[in-house]
JSON list of C-alpha atoms in Angstrom, two decimals:
[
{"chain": "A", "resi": 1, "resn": "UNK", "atom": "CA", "xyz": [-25.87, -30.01, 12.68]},
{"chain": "A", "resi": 2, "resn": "UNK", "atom": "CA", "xyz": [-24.16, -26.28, 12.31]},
{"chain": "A", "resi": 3, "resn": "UNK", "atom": "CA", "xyz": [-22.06, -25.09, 9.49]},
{"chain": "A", "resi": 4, "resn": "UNK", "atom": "CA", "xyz": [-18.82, -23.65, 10.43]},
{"chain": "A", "resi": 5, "resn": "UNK", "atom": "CA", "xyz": [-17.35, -20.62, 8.31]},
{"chain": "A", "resi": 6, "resn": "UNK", "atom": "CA", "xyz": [-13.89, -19.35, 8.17]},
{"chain": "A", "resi": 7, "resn": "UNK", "atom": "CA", "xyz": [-11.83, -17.21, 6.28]},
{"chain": "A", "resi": 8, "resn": "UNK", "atom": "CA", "xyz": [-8.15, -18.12, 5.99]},
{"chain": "A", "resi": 9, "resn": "UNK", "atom": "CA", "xyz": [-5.58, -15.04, 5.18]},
{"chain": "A", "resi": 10, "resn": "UNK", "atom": "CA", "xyz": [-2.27, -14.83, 5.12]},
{"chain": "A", "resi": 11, "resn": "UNK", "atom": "CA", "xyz": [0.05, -13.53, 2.15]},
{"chain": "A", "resi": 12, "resn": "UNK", "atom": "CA", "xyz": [0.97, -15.06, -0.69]},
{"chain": "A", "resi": 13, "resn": "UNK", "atom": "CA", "xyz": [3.69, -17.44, 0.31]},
{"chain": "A", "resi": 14, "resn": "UNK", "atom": "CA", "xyz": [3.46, -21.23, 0.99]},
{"chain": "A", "resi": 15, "resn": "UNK", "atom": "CA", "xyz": [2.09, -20.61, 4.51]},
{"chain": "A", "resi": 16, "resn": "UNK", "atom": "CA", "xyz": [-1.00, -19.74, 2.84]},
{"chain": "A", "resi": 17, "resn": "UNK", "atom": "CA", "xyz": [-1.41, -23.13, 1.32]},
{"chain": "A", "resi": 18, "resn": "UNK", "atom": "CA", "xyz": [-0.22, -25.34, 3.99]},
{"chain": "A", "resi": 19, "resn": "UNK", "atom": "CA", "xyz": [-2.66, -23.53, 6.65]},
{"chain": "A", "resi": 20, "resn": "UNK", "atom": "CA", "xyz": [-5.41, -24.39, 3.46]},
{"chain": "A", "resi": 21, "resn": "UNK", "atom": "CA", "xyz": [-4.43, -27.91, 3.37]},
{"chain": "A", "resi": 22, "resn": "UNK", "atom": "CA", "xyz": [-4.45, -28.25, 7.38]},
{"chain": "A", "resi": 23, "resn": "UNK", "atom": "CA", "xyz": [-7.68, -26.83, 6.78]},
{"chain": "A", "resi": 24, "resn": "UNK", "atom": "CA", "xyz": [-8.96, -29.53, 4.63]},
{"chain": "A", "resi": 25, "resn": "UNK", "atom": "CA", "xyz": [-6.97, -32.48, 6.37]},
{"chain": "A", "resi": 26, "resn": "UNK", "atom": "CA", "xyz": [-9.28, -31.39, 9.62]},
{"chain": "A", "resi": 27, "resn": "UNK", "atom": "CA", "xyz": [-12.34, -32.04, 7.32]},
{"chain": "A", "resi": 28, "resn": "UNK", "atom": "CA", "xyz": [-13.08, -28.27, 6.47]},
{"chain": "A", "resi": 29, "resn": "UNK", "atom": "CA", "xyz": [-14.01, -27.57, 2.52]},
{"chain": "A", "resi": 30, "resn": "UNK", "atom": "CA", "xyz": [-13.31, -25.20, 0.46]},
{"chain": "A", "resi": 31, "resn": "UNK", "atom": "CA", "xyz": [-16.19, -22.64, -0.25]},
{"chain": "A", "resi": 32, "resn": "UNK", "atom": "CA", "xyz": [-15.81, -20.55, -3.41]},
{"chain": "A", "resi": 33, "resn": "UNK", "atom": "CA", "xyz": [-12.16, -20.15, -4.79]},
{"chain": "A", "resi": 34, "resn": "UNK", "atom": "CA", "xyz": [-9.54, -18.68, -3.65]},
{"chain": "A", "resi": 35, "resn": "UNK", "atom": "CA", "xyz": [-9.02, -14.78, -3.33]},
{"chain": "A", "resi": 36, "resn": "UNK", "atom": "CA", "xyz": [-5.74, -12.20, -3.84]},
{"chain": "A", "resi": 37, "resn": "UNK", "atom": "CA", "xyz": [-5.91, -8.71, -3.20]},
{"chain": "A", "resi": 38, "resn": "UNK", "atom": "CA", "xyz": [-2.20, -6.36, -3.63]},
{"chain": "A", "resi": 39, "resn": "UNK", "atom": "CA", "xyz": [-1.44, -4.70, -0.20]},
{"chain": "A", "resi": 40, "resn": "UNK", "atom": "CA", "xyz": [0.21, -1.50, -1.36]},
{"chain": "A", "resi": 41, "resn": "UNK", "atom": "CA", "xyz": [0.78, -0.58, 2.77]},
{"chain": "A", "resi": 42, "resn": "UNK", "atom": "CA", "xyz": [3.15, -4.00, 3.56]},
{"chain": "A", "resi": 43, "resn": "UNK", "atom": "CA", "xyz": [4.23, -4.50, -0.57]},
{"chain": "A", "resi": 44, "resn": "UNK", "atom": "CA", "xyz": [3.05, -7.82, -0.62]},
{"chain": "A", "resi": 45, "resn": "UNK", "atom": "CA", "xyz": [0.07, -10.05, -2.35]},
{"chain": "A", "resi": 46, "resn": "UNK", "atom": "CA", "xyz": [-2.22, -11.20, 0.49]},
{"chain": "A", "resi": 47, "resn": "UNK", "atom": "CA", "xyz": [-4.39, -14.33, -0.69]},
{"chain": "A", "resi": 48, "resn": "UNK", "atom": "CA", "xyz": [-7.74, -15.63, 0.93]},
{"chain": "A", "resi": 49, "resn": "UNK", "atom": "CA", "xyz": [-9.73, -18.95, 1.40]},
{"chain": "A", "resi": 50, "resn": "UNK", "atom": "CA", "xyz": [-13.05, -19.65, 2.76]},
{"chain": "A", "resi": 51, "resn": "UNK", "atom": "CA", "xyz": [-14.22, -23.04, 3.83]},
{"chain": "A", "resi": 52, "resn": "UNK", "atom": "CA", "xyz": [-16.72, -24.49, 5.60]},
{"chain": "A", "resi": 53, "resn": "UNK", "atom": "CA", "xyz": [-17.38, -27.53, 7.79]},
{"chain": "A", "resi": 54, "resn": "UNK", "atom": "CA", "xyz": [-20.40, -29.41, 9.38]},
{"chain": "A", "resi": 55, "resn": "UNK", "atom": "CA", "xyz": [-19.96, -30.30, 12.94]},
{"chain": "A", "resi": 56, "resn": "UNK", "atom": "CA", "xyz": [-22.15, -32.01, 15.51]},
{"chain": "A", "resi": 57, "resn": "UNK", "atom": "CA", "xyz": [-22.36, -29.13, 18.11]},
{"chain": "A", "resi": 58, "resn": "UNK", "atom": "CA", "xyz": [-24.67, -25.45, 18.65]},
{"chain": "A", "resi": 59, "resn": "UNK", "atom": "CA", "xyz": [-22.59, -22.51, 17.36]},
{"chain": "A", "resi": 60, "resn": "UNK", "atom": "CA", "xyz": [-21.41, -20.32, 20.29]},
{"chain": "A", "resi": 61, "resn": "UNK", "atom": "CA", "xyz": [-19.33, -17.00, 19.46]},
{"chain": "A", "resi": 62, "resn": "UNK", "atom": "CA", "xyz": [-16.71, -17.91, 21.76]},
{"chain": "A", "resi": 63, "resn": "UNK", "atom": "CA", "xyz": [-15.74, -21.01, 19.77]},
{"chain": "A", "resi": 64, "resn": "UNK", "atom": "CA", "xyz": [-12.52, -21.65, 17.84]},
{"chain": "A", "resi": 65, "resn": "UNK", "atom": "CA", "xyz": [-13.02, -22.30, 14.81]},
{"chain": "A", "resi": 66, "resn": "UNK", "atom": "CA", "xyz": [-9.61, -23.40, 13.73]},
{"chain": "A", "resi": 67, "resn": "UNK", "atom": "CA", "xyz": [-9.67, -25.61, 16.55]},
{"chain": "A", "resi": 68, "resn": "UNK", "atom": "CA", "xyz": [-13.12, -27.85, 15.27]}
]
């Protein structure tokens, strides 16, 4: 069994929390809580999400994580 790590980004809009919920509807879950940092370059909030998920398969750099 290998744990799978990602960090979702994206700025603060609903985006963000529909690419969180895909996320978690593909059996990822949430590690830690949420993150916002102010980008003063673009003018905009940019948010963050780790999660995590078990999966049945060796880790390999070349996977795709948003694809497990």
């Amino acid at each position: 069994m290998t744990t799978l790590y990602r960090c979702i980004t994206e700025d603060d809009t609903s985006r963000f929390c529909h690419r969180v919920s895909e996320a978690l509807s593909k059996g990822w879950s949430l590690h830690g809580g949420p993150t916002m940092a102010w980008d003063p370059v673009q003018g905009v909030m940019r948010m963050g999400q780790a999660v995590t998920k078990q999966v049945q398969a060796d880790y390999h750099p070349d996977m795709k994580l948003g694809s497990q």
